[in-house]
Coordinates of C-alpha atoms in Angstrom, one line a residue:
Chain I
X1 CA -0.2 0.2 -0.2
X2 CA 1.5 3.8 -1.1
X3 CA 5.0 3.7 -0.4
X4 CA 7.3 2.6 2.2
X5 CA 8.2 4.6 5.2
X6 CA 11.9 5.1 3.8
X7 CA 10.7 6.7 1.4
X8 CA 8.2 9.3 3.7
X9 CA 10.6 12.4 3.7
X10 CA 9.8 14.1 7.4
X11 CA 9.7 17.6 5.1
X12 CA 7.1 17.0 2.7
X13 CA 3.7 17.7 2.5
X14 CA 2.1 14.8 0.7
X15 CA -1.4 14.6 -0.8
X16 CA -2.8 11.6 -1.0
X17 CA -6.2 11.7 -3.5
X18 CA -8.5 8.7 -3.2
X19 CA -11.0 9.3 -6.3
X20 CA -12.0 5.8 -8.4
X21 CA -14.1 6.6 -10.4
X22 CA -17.0 7.9 -7.8
X23 CA -16.4 9.8 -4.8
X24 CA -13.3 11.3 -3.5
X25 CA -10.9 11.1 -0.2
X26 CA -8.6 13.4 0.4
X27 CA -5.8 12.9 3.0
X28 CA -3.6 15.5 4.1
X29 CA 0.3 14.3 5.3
X30 CA 2.1 17.2 7.3
X31 CA 5.5 17.2 8.5
X32 CA 5.6 17.8 12.3
X33 CA 7.1 21.1 13.2
X34 CA 9.2 19.2 15.8
X35 CA 8.9 15.6 15.7
X36 CA 11.0 14.0 12.2
X37 CA 9.4 11.1 11.3
X38 CA 5.6 12.3 12.5
X39 CA 2.9 13.3 10.7
X40 CA 0.2 15.6 11.5
X41 CA -3.1 14.1 9.3
X42 CA -6.1 15.5 8.4
X43 CA -8.9 14.3 6.2
X44 CA -11.3 16.4 3.3
X45 CA -14.1 14.4 2.5
X46 CA -14.2 10.8 2.3
X47 CA -16.0 8.2 -0.1
X48 CA -16.9 4.9 0.5
X49 CA -19.1 2.5 -1.3
X50 CA -19.5 0.6 1.6
X51 CA -21.3 0.6 4.9
X52 CA -18.7 -1.4 6.5
X53 CA -16.4 0.2 8.2
X54 CA -13.5 -2.1 7.7
X55 CA -13.9 -1.5 4.1
X56 CA -13.6 2.2 3.8
X57 CA -10.0 2.9 1.7
X58 CA -9.6 6.4 3.7
X59 CA -9.7 4.7 7.1
X60 CA -7.3 2.1 5.3
X61 CA -5.3 4.2 4.4
X62 CA -5.0 5.6 7.7
X63 CA -4.4 2.9 9.6
X64 CA -1.9 1.5 7.4
X65 CA 0.2 4.0 8.3
X66 CA -0.3 4.2 12.0
X67 CA 3.0 4.2 12.8
X68 CA 3.5 7.8 11.3
X69 CA 0.6 9.0 13.6
X70 CA -1.8 8.9 11.0
X71 CA -4.7 7.3 13.2
X72 CA -5.0 10.8 15.0
X73 CA -5.8 13.4 13.1
X74 CA -6.2 17.0 13.3
X75 CA -8.8 18.0 11.4
X76 CA -11.9 16.3 9.5
X77 CA -13.7 18.3 7.2
X78 CA -16.8 17.4 5.0
X79 CA -17.1 20.0 2.2
X80 CA -20.9 19.0 0.9
X81 CA -23.8 16.7 1.3
X82 CA -23.6 14.6 -1.5
X83 CA -23.2 10.8 -1.3
X84 CA -19.5 10.8 -3.2
X85 CA -17.9 13.1 -0.4
X86 CA -19.9 12.2 2.3
X87 CA -20.7 7.9 2.4
X88 CA -18.9 6.4 5.1
X89 CA -17.4 9.9 6.3
X90 CA -19.3 8.8 10.0
X91 CA -16.3 5.9 10.0
X92 CA -14.0 8.2 11.1
X93 CA -16.0 9.2 14.2
X94 CA -17.3 5.1 14.4
X95 CA -13.9 4.1 14.7
X96 CA -11.9 3.7 18.2
X97 CA -8.5 3.7 16.8
X98 CA -9.1 6.6 15.1
X99 CA -9.5 10.7 16.8
X100 CA -10.7 13.2 15.3
X101 CA -9.4 16.5 17.2
X102 CA -11.3 19.0 15.1
X103 CA -14.6 18.2 12.3
X104 CA -14.8 21.1 9.9
X105 CA -18.1 20.8 8.1
X106 CA -21.1 22.8 4.9
X107 CA -23.0 25.5 6.6
X108 CA -26.3 24.4 6.2
X109 CA -29.5 23.8 8.6
X110 CA -29.4 19.9 9.2
X111 CA -33.1 20.4 10.1
X112 CA -34.2 21.2 6.5
X113 CA -31.5 19.3 5.3
X114 CA -32.6 16.0 7.4
X115 CA -36.1 16.5 6.1
X116 CA -35.3 16.7 2.9
X117 CA -33.3 13.3 2.7
X118 CA -36.2 11.9 4.5
X119 CA -38.5 13.2 2.2
X120 CA -37.0 11.8 -0.6
X121 CA -36.9 8.8 1.1
X122 CA -40.3 8.6 1.4
X123 CA -41.1 8.5 -2.5
X124 CA -38.2 5.9 -3.7
X125 CA -39.4 6.0 -7.0
X126 CA -37.9 9.1 -8.1
X127 CA -34.8 9.4 -5.7
X128 CA -33.5 5.3 -4.7
X129 CA -30.3 6.2 -3.2
X130 CA -31.1 8.9 -0.7
X131 CA -32.6 6.2 1.8
X132 CA -28.6 6.1 2.3
X133 CA -27.8 9.6 1.8
X134 CA -30.0 10.2 5.3
X135 CA -29.4 7.5 7.0
X136 CA -25.1 8.5 6.6
X137 CA -25.7 11.9 7.2
X138 CA -28.0 10.4 10.7
X139 CA -24.6 8.6 11.9
X140 CA -22.2 11.5 10.9
X141 CA -24.4 13.9 13.1
X142 CA -24.8 10.7 15.5
X143 CA -21.3 10.5 16.0
X144 CA -19.9 14.1 16.0
X145 CA -22.6 15.4 18.8
X146 CA -19.1 15.2 21.5
X147 CA -17.4 17.7 18.8
X148 CA -20.6 19.8 18.6
X149 CA -21.4 19.8 22.0
X150 CA -17.4 20.9 22.7
X151 CA -17.2 24.8 24.3
X152 CA -14.0 24.8 21.9
X153 CA -16.0 26.1 18.8
X154 CA -13.2 25.4 16.7
X155 CA -13.4 21.6 17.5
X156 CA -16.6 21.5 15.6
X157 CA -17.4 24.4 12.7
X158 CA -19.4 25.1 10.1
X159 CA -17.0 26.4 7.3
X160 CA -18.3 30.7 7.1
X161 CA -21.3 29.8 9.0
X162 CA -21.9 33.9 9.1
X163 CA -24.1 36.0 7.7
X164 CA -22.2 38.4 5.9
X165 CA -19.8 37.3 3.0
X166 CA -15.9 36.4 4.2
X167 CA -13.3 35.9 2.0
X168 CA -10.5 33.7 3.0
X169 CA -11.4 32.7 6.4
X170 CA -8.9 31.1 8.3
X171 CA -10.4 27.6 9.9
X172 CA -6.8 25.9 10.7
X173 CA -2.9 26.7 11.3
X174 CA 0.2 24.6 12.3
X175 CA 2.9 27.0 14.1
X176 CA 6.7 26.0 14.1
X177 CA 8.1 28.2 16.1
X178 CA 7.7 31.5 15.3
X179 CA 7.1 30.5 11.6
X180 CA 3.6 29.4 10.3
X181 CA 4.0 25.3 8.9
X182 CA 0.3 25.4 7.4
X183 CA -2.3 28.0 7.1
X184 CA -5.6 26.5 5.7
X185 CA -8.7 28.7 4.6
X186 CA -11.9 28.3 3.1
X187 CA -12.6 30.7 0.2
X188 CA -16.1 29.3 -0.2
X189 CA -18.8 29.4 0.0
X190 CA -20.0 33.0 -0.3
X191 CA -23.5 34.0 1.9
X192 CA -24.7 34.7 -1.3
X193 CA -24.1 31.1 -2.0
X194 CA -25.8 30.0 1.3
X195 CA -28.7 32.1 0.8
X196 CA -29.4 30.6 -2.5
X197 CA -29.4 27.0 -1.0
X198 CA -31.6 28.0 1.4
X199 CA -33.9 29.4 -1.0
X200 CA -33.8 26.5 -3.5
X201 CA -34.1 23.8 -0.7
X202 CA -37.1 26.0 0.8
X203 CA -38.4 25.7 -2.8
X204 CA -39.8 22.4 -2.3
X205 CA -42.0 23.1 1.1
X206 CA -44.9 24.1 0.8
X207 CA -46.5 26.9 2.0
X208 CA -47.4 26.6 5.7
X209 CA -45.9 29.3 8.0
X210 CA -43.7 27.6 9.5
X211 CA -40.9 25.8 8.0
X212 CA -40.7 23.0 10.1
X213 CA -44.6 22.3 9.4
X214 CA -44.1 22.4 5.7
X215 CA -44.4 19.1 3.6
X216 CA -41.4 18.1 1.2
X217 CA -42.1 18.1 -2.6
X218 CA -39.4 16.0 -3.4
X219 CA -40.4 17.0 -7.6
X220 CA -39.0 20.5 -7.1
X221 CA -35.8 19.3 -5.7
X222 CA -32.6 19.5 -7.9
X223 CA -29.6 17.0 -6.6
X224 CA -27.0 19.3 -7.3
X225 CA -27.9 22.6 -5.3
X226 CA -25.9 21.2 -2.6
X227 CA -22.8 22.2 -4.6
X228 CA -23.3 25.6 -3.9
X229 CA -22.3 25.2 -0.1
X230 CA -19.0 23.2 -1.4
X231 CA -16.6 24.5 1.2
X232 CA -13.0 25.2 -1.1
X233 CA -9.9 25.0 1.0
X234 CA -6.8 26.9 0.7
X235 CA -4.0 25.1 2.0
X236 CA -0.9 27.3 2.4
X237 CA 2.1 25.0 3.0
X238 CA 5.1 28.2 3.1
X239 CA 5.0 29.4 -0.3
X240 CA 3.1 26.4 -1.6
X241 CA -0.2 27.0 -2.2
X242 CA -2.7 23.9 -2.8
X243 CA -6.5 24.3 -3.5
X244 CA -9.0 21.7 -2.8
X245 CA -12.0 22.4 -4.8
X246 CA -14.7 20.0 -3.8
X247 CA -17.4 19.9 -5.8
X248 CA -17.8 24.1 -5.8
X249 CA -19.4 25.7 -9.7
X250 CA -18.8 28.8 -11.8
X251 CA -20.8 30.5 -9.4
X252 CA -18.6 30.2 -6.8
X253 CA -15.2 31.2 -8.3
X254 CA -17.0 34.1 -9.9
X255 CA -17.8 34.6 -6.0
X256 CA -14.6 34.5 -5.5
X257 CA -12.7 36.3 -7.3
X258 CA -15.4 39.2 -7.0
X259 CA -15.0 39.7 -3.6
X260 CA -14.1 43.1 -2.5
X261 CA -11.5 42.4 0.3
X262 CA -9.6 40.0 -1.5
X263 CA -7.4 42.5 -2.5
X264 CA -7.2 43.9 0.3
X265 CA -6.4 40.4 2.5
X266 CA -4.1 39.9 -0.2
X267 CA -5.3 36.2 -1.0
X268 CA -4.6 35.2 -4.7
X269 CA -5.8 31.7 -5.9
X270 CA -2.4 31.4 -7.9
X271 CA -1.7 28.1 -6.6
X272 CA 1.2 24.7 -7.7
X273 CA -1.6 21.8 -7.1
X274 CA -5.5 22.1 -7.0
X275 CA -7.5 19.4 -7.2
X276 CA -10.6 20.7 -9.7
X277 CA -13.4 21.5 -8.5
X278 CA -16.5 19.2 -9.5
X279 CA -14.8 16.5 -10.9
X280 CA -13.9 18.5 -14.2
X281 CA -16.9 19.6 -15.4
X282 CA -17.7 22.4 -17.6
X283 CA -20.1 23.4 -14.8
X284 CA -17.0 24.3 -12.6
X285 CA -14.3 25.6 -15.5
X286 CA -14.3 29.4 -15.1
X287 CA -12.0 31.0 -17.1
X288 CA -10.9 33.9 -15.0
X289 CA -9.7 31.7 -12.2
X290 CA -8.4 29.2 -13.6
X291 CA -6.3 32.0 -15.4
X292 CA -5.5 33.4 -11.9
X293 CA -4.9 29.7 -10.5
X294 CA -1.8 29.7 -13.3
X295 CA -1.0 33.4 -13.3
X296 CA 2.6 32.5 -11.4
X297 CA 3.0 28.9 -12.6
X298 CA 1.1 26.1 -14.4
X299 CA -0.3 24.0 -11.7
X300 CA -0.2 20.2 -11.2
X301 CA -3.8 19.6 -12.3
X302 CA -5.7 16.1 -10.0
X303 CA -8.7 15.2 -11.2
X304 CA -11.0 13.0 -9.8
X305 CA -13.9 11.6 -12.0
X306 CA -17.4 10.7 -12.1
X307 CA -17.5 7.6 -13.9
X308 CA -22.3 7.2 -13.0
X309 CA -24.8 6.5 -15.3
X310 CA -24.7 9.4 -17.6
X311 CA -22.2 11.3 -15.8
X312 CA -19.0 10.4 -17.5
X313 CA -16.5 13.0 -15.8
X314 CA -14.8 15.1 -17.5
X315 CA -15.1 14.4 -20.7
X316 CA -12.4 15.1 -23.6
X317 CA -13.1 18.3 -24.2
X318 CA -12.6 19.4 -20.5
X319 CA -9.3 17.0 -20.4
X320 CA -7.8 19.0 -23.3
X321 CA -8.5 22.8 -22.3
X322 CA -6.8 21.6 -18.4
X323 CA -4.0 20.4 -20.1
X324 CA -3.6 23.8 -21.2
X325 CA -3.9 25.6 -18.0
X326 CA -1.5 22.7 -16.2
X327 CA 1.9 21.9 -16.7
X328 CA 0.7 18.3 -15.6
X329 CA -3.4 16.7 -15.3
X330 CA -3.7 13.6 -13.3
X331 CA -6.8 11.2 -13.2
X332 CA -7.2 9.5 -10.1
X333 CA -8.5 6.4 -11.5
X334 CA -10.9 6.0 -14.6
X335 CA -12.5 2.7 -13.1
X336 CA -15.2 2.8 -10.7
X337 CA -14.8 1.2 -7.5
X338 CA -18.1 0.9 -6.5
X339 CA -19.1 -1.9 -9.3
X340 CA -16.5 -4.0 -7.9
X341 CA -18.3 -7.4 -7.1
X342 CA -17.2 -7.7 -3.2
X343 CA -20.5 -10.3 -2.6
X344 CA -21.1 -12.8 -4.3
X345 CA -24.4 -11.9 -5.7
X346 CA -26.8 -15.6 -6.1
X347 CA -27.6 -15.0 -9.9
X348 CA -25.4 -15.6 -12.7
X349 CA -27.7 -13.2 -14.5
X350 CA -26.1 -9.7 -12.1
X351 CA -22.8 -12.2 -12.1
X352 CA -22.3 -11.9 -15.2
X353 CA -24.0 -8.1 -16.0
X354 CA -21.7 -6.8 -13.0
X355 CA -18.7 -8.7 -13.9
X356 CA -18.7 -7.3 -17.7
X357 CA -18.4 -3.9 -16.1
X358 CA -15.1 -4.5 -14.0
X359 CA -12.3 -7.1 -14.8
X360 CA -12.0 -8.4 -11.6
X361 CA -13.6 -9.4 -8.3
X362 CA -11.5 -7.9 -5.8
X363 CA -10.3 -4.2 -7.4
X364 CA -8.2 -2.3 -5.3
X365 CA -8.7 1.4 -4.7
X366 CA -7.0 4.0 -6.8
X367 CA -6.3 7.4 -6.7
X368 CA -2.7 9.4 -6.6
X369 CA -0.1 11.4 -4.3
X370 CA 1.0 14.3 -4.4
X371 CA 4.6 15.4 -2.7
X372 CA 5.7 18.9 -2.3
X373 CA 8.3 20.7 0.1
X374 CA 7.2 24.0 1.3
X375 CA 9.2 26.1 -1.6
X376 CA 6.5 26.2 -4.1
X377 CA 7.9 22.7 -6.0
X378 CA 6.2 19.5 -6.8
X379 CA 8.1 17.4 -6.4
X380 CA 6.1 14.0 -7.6
X381 CA 3.5 12.6 -8.2
X382 CA 2.9 8.3 -7.7
X383 CA 0.3 6.5 -7.8
X384 CA -1.5 5.6 -4.6
X385 CA -2.9 2.2 -4.4
X386 CA -5.2 0.7 -1.3
X387 CA -5.6 -3.0 -1.6
Chain C
X1 CA -54.2 -53.8 8.5
X2 CA -57.1 -50.9 9.8
X3 CA -56.3 -47.7 8.4
X4 CA -54.8 -45.9 10.6
X5 CA -54.8 -42.1 10.6
X6 CA -51.7 -40.5 11.3
X7 CA -49.4 -40.9 9.1
X8 CA -46.8 -38.2 10.0
X9 CA -44.6 -36.8 7.5
X10 CA -42.7 -34.6 9.3
X11 CA -42.5 -34.5 13.1
X12 CA -43.2 -31.7 15.1
X13 CA -40.0 -30.1 16.5
X14 CA -41.0 -28.3 19.8
X15 CA -39.6 -28.9 23.4
X16 CA -41.3 -32.5 25.1
X17 CA -44.1 -30.2 27.2
X18 CA -45.4 -29.1 23.9
X19 CA -45.3 -32.5 22.1
X20 CA -47.2 -33.9 25.1
X21 CA -49.4 -31.2 24.8
X22 CA -49.9 -32.1 20.9
X23 CA -52.7 -33.7 20.0
X24 CA -53.9 -35.3 16.7
X25 CA -57.6 -35.3 16.1
X26 CA -59.4 -37.9 16.2
X27 CA -61.4 -38.7 12.6
X28 CA -64.6 -37.1 13.6
X29 CA -63.1 -33.4 14.6
X30 CA -61.0 -33.8 11.0
X31 CA -64.3 -34.2 9.5
X32 CA -65.8 -31.1 10.7
X33 CA -62.9 -29.2 8.0
X34 CA -60.6 -26.9 10.1
X35 CA -60.6 -25.8 13.6
X36 CA -58.4 -24.9 16.4
X37 CA -56.3 -27.7 17.8
X38 CA -57.8 -28.1 20.9
X39 CA -54.1 -27.2 23.2
X40 CA -54.3 -23.9 21.4
X41 CA -56.1 -22.1 24.0
X42 CA -54.9 -23.8 26.7
X43 CA -51.3 -22.5 25.8
X44 CA -52.8 -19.3 25.8
X45 CA -51.9 -18.1 22.4
X46 CA -48.5 -19.0 22.7
X47 CA -48.6 -20.0 19.5
X48 CA -50.5 -20.2 16.4
X49 CA -51.8 -24.0 15.2
X50 CA -53.5 -23.2 11.8
X51 CA -55.0 -27.1 11.4
X52 CA -56.4 -27.1 8.0
X53 CA -58.7 -29.6 5.4
X54 CA -57.2 -30.4 2.2
X55 CA -58.2 -33.2 -0.5
X56 CA -56.6 -33.9 -3.2
X57 CA -58.1 -32.1 -6.1
X58 CA -56.8 -29.2 -7.4
X59 CA -60.6 -27.9 -6.7
X60 CA -60.1 -28.0 -3.3
X61 CA -56.7 -26.3 -3.0
X62 CA -58.7 -22.9 -3.7
X63 CA -60.5 -23.6 -0.5
X64 CA -57.3 -24.0 1.2
X65 CA -56.1 -21.1 0.1
X66 CA -59.4 -19.5 1.7
X67 CA -58.9 -21.1 4.9
X68 CA -55.3 -20.1 5.6
X69 CA -56.7 -16.6 4.9
X70 CA -58.9 -16.8 7.5
X71 CA -55.8 -17.8 9.8
X72 CA -54.3 -14.8 8.6
X73 CA -57.3 -12.6 10.1
X74 CA -56.0 -14.6 13.4
X75 CA -52.7 -14.3 13.4
X76 CA -53.3 -10.2 13.5
X77 CA -55.3 -10.2 16.3
X78 CA -52.9 -12.2 18.6
X79 CA -49.8 -9.9 17.4
X80 CA -46.9 -10.4 16.2
X81 CA -45.7 -11.3 19.9
X82 CA -47.6 -14.1 20.2
X83 CA -45.4 -16.0 18.1
X84 CA -42.3 -16.5 20.1
X85 CA -40.2 -19.3 20.3
X86 CA -39.6 -22.3 18.1
X87 CA -41.0 -22.8 14.4
X88 CA -41.7 -26.2 14.3
X89 CA -41.9 -27.5 10.9
X90 CA -45.5 -28.6 9.4
X91 CA -46.9 -31.5 10.2
X92 CA -48.6 -33.6 7.3
X93 CA -52.0 -36.0 8.0
X94 CA -53.3 -38.3 5.9
X95 CA -56.8 -39.6 5.8
X96 CA -57.2 -42.5 4.2
X97 CA -60.7 -41.2 2.3
X98 CA -57.7 -38.8 1.0
X99 CA -58.1 -36.3 2.9
X100 CA -55.1 -34.4 4.2
X101 CA -54.4 -32.5 7.3
X102 CA -51.6 -29.9 7.8
X103 CA -50.6 -28.4 10.5
X104 CA -48.2 -25.7 11.1
X105 CA -47.0 -22.6 13.0
X106 CA -45.8 -20.1 10.9
X107 CA -45.7 -16.6 12.1
X108 CA -47.8 -14.8 9.8
X109 CA -50.3 -16.0 7.2
X110 CA -48.3 -14.7 4.1
X111 CA -45.5 -17.8 5.4
X112 CA -48.1 -20.5 6.5
X113 CA -49.2 -19.7 2.1
X114 CA -46.3 -19.7 1.5
X115 CA -45.3 -23.1 3.5
X116 CA -48.7 -24.6 2.3
X117 CA -47.7 -24.0 -1.5
X118 CA -45.0 -25.7 -1.0
X119 CA -46.3 -28.8 0.4
X120 CA -49.2 -29.0 -1.9
X121 CA -46.9 -28.4 -4.5
X122 CA -44.2 -31.2 -3.9
X123 CA -47.0 -33.9 -2.9
X124 CA -48.9 -33.0 -6.8
X125 CA -45.8 -32.5 -8.6
X126 CA -47.2 -28.8 -9.5
X127 CA -44.7 -26.7 -11.3
X128 CA -42.6 -25.0 -8.5
X129 CA -42.7 -21.2 -8.5
X130 CA -39.5 -19.5 -9.0
X131 CA -37.3 -18.4 -6.3
X132 CA -37.1 -15.1 -5.9
X133 CA -33.1 -13.9 -5.8
X134 CA -31.1 -10.9 -5.4
X135 CA -33.9 -8.3 -4.3
X136 CA -33.0 -5.0 -5.0
X137 CA -33.7 -1.5 -5.7
X138 CA -32.0 0.2 -8.4
X139 CA -32.5 4.2 -10.2
X140 CA -31.7 4.1 -13.7
X141 CA -28.8 5.7 -14.9
X142 CA -28.7 6.4 -18.8
X143 CA -31.3 5.3 -21.3
X144 CA -29.5 3.5 -24.9
X145 CA -30.9 2.3 -27.7
X146 CA -30.5 -1.4 -26.7
X147 CA -29.5 -1.6 -22.6
X148 CA -29.8 1.0 -19.9
X149 CA -27.2 1.6 -17.1
X150 CA -28.8 1.5 -13.7
X151 CA -27.1 1.1 -10.5
X152 CA -28.5 -1.2 -8.3
X153 CA -28.3 -0.6 -3.9
X154 CA -28.3 -3.6 -2.2
X155 CA -28.6 -1.5 1.0
X156 CA -25.2 -2.1 1.8
X157 CA -23.4 -1.0 -2.0
X158 CA -23.6 0.1 -5.1
X159 CA -23.8 -1.6 -7.8
X160 CA -23.9 -0.3 -11.9
X161 CA -24.9 -3.1 -14.5
X162 CA -26.2 -2.3 -17.7
X163 CA -29.7 -4.3 -18.7
X164 CA -31.7 -4.8 -21.8
X165 CA -34.5 -2.2 -22.2
X166 CA -37.1 -4.8 -22.6
X167 CA -36.9 -5.6 -19.0
X168 CA -37.9 -2.5 -18.5
X169 CA -41.0 -2.7 -21.3
X170 CA -42.1 -6.1 -19.5
X171 CA -42.1 -4.4 -16.3
X172 CA -44.0 -1.2 -16.9
X173 CA -40.9 1.0 -15.0
X174 CA -40.7 4.5 -17.2
X175 CA -37.7 4.7 -18.9
X176 CA -36.5 8.0 -17.8
X177 CA -33.4 9.0 -16.0
X178 CA -33.3 8.9 -12.3
X179 CA -36.3 6.4 -11.8
X180 CA -36.8 4.1 -8.9
X181 CA -37.3 0.7 -9.3
X182 CA -37.4 -2.9 -7.9
X183 CA -35.3 -5.4 -9.5
X184 CA -35.0 -9.1 -8.4
X185 CA -34.3 -12.1 -10.8
X186 CA -36.3 -15.5 -10.8
X187 CA -34.3 -18.3 -11.1
X188 CA -36.5 -21.4 -12.1
X189 CA -36.5 -24.6 -11.5
X190 CA -34.4 -25.9 -14.6
X191 CA -32.2 -22.9 -13.9
X192 CA -33.8 -20.8 -16.1
X193 CA -32.8 -17.2 -14.7
X194 CA -35.1 -13.7 -15.8
X195 CA -34.2 -10.9 -14.7
X196 CA -37.5 -9.1 -13.6
X197 CA -38.0 -5.0 -12.7
X198 CA -41.4 -3.7 -11.5
X199 CA -42.2 0.0 -10.2
X200 CA -41.2 0.7 -6.8
X201 CA -44.0 1.4 -4.5
X202 CA -44.4 4.9 -4.2
X203 CA -45.3 6.2 -1.1
X204 CA -46.6 10.1 0.0
X205 CA -45.9 10.8 4.1
X206 CA -48.6 12.4 5.2
X207 CA -48.8 15.0 8.1
X208 CA -48.5 12.5 10.9
X209 CA -45.5 11.1 9.2
X210 CA -44.0 14.2 8.9
X211 CA -44.7 14.9 13.1
X212 CA -42.7 11.0 13.5
X213 CA -40.0 12.5 11.5
X214 CA -39.6 15.3 13.1
X215 CA -39.6 14.2 16.1
X216 CA -36.7 11.4 15.1
X217 CA -35.0 15.0 13.4
X218 CA -35.6 16.6 17.0
X219 CA -33.7 13.8 18.9
X220 CA -31.0 13.2 16.8
X221 CA -30.3 17.1 16.8
X222 CA -30.1 16.9 20.7
X223 CA -32.5 20.3 20.5
X224 CA -29.9 22.1 18.0

C-alpha cells in the first residue's frame, strides 16, 4: 500500500487523493514541526461504497500509516452533503482507533437537510439512493455530537457559518516556532451561495407559515443545489499553495474572484496544485479563475472522475482545456470502485453483468499522491493503491 | 391392516412439554373441516396452530387458500409478539379417504401460505414457483438504444450494471433517468434465470408521518 516508510520524507507535504471512478477522499500528510518522522494528518471528504467501516478505503489507508500517527487526525472536513463526498465519513468518528481533533463541515441547516433527505426517501420512485444518504448524514451528526457540544468552537466548525460575505476565512494553522508551517483557509461558499441554497431548498417545501410544518415536495428537488455549499479550501504550506475545489461550480468561483476584500487581504488564487472542482465538469470551469490559478506557474492538476450513468466526468474536451492550463494533469482512476463485486450474487445473471463492468472480483482503490515542499515545488506525483 | 389416521411426514420439532400437549385430531374432529387444535387455547395463545383440511383436487386447493386467509386474520389479532420461540416444521396428516390435514406454525399468514403452497406442490408435482433472488432497489442512470445503465442498491453497496431495455418495457417501469425501480431475478427449477423490474411502490408521506420524522430528527439533533 502506497510507498514504504523509507520513502516518506519528513519535510514534505503529501496529498493523497483517492478517487476511483466515483467519490473522493483527500488525505493530507503534513510534516510535524518538531518531531521528524511524525506527521499531522487531515481528511477532506471521504467516500466509501460500503457501509462497513472495515471496507472504507480512507480508514484502511490511515490504519496502514498508523506508525506515522495517521490515526490521530488534526482535522476532518466534509465539504458538502453529496453521497460521493459524504458516504462513509462517519466511519472516521465511529472507529475506536481513530481520533478526530477538529471537525469542519459545510454550512447548512441540519433540520431542513435531514427533512429533505427523509422526504426523498419516502418517495423511492424518484430517488432510490436517498435512504442511505439520510442514514449517513444522521450517523455523522450522531457521532459528531461530542464535537458539537464542545465548548471549544474550533472543534466543530461550520465552515463560513456567518451572515456576511467573508473571503479567506482562516480555519486552521500549524505553527513551527515563530513561523506558520501550514495555514488552511476556506474560500467558499459565500453568503450569497448560502442564501441561494437555502432559498432553493425552501422552494421544495409547501406554503405553510412555519418551515418546520411544511411538507417536502420531492418533485421540486434538484440534487445539484448542494454544490452551492461546497467548501473550497486553500492550503498554504510555506510558499506552496494547494486548492481543494470540492464540487464548487462557476458561481462559487465568480463569487471568490468578485469579493471586494480579496486584494485587501492579499489573497490570490495562484496555486501549485489544484484538485479540480466538480470532477472537471464544464459547469465548474471558470476561465478567469484558471488564469489566476496559473498566474505564477501552471499548476499540477488532479482530477477525480465521476463515472456514473450519464455523468462521465471529465469529458475529453475538458481534459484538453485542463491540459492547456496545467503543467501536468493527473486523473486518479477511471475505474468505478462501486462496480466491484464484493459479494457473491446468487444469480448468474447479475454476476455476469457486473463482471462485464469490472475486470476482477477484488479491485484495489486507486488514487494519486502528490508530494510538495514548502518552496512551491511539486516534487513527485505517484500512483496510490489501497488494496 | 386397519387404516391409521396418522401418517406423520415430518414430526413437529418442539419442546417435550409442547409435544406432550400435542394431540392429533380424531376422525370426527377432522371431518368438520378445519378448526383450532384443542391445546391452542390452553397454551394461552403462545403459538399459532392452523389445522387445515385439504383434499387432493386442484379445485379444493383454493379452499385451502381461503382458509389460510381466515388464519391470517387470527394471526393479526394475536399480534406479532404472540409467536415466540421455536417455529416447528409443518406436520402433514393423511386420512385414508384422501383428505390431508396440515398443521403448521408460521409467523404470518403469508409465511403459512408459502409453506402450504410448497407442500402441496411437492405432493402433486405442480410446477414450483421461481425462486426470487438478488432483490434490490435500483435507479436508472442512462438510457441507450438497447441497454439501460442502472445503479442497483442492495442496502450496503451500489452496483452499476446495464440491463436490457426490454425488461423495463415488460415491467412497466417508465424509461427516464433517475427513475427508481425494484429489481429481482426469478430462478426457475430448471436453472433458467429471468431478471424482472417493477415500479417502486410510492409512499406519500402524510402530515402524521412528518410529525414522527420531525420528532426523530429533533431527538437526533438533541434540541440543536
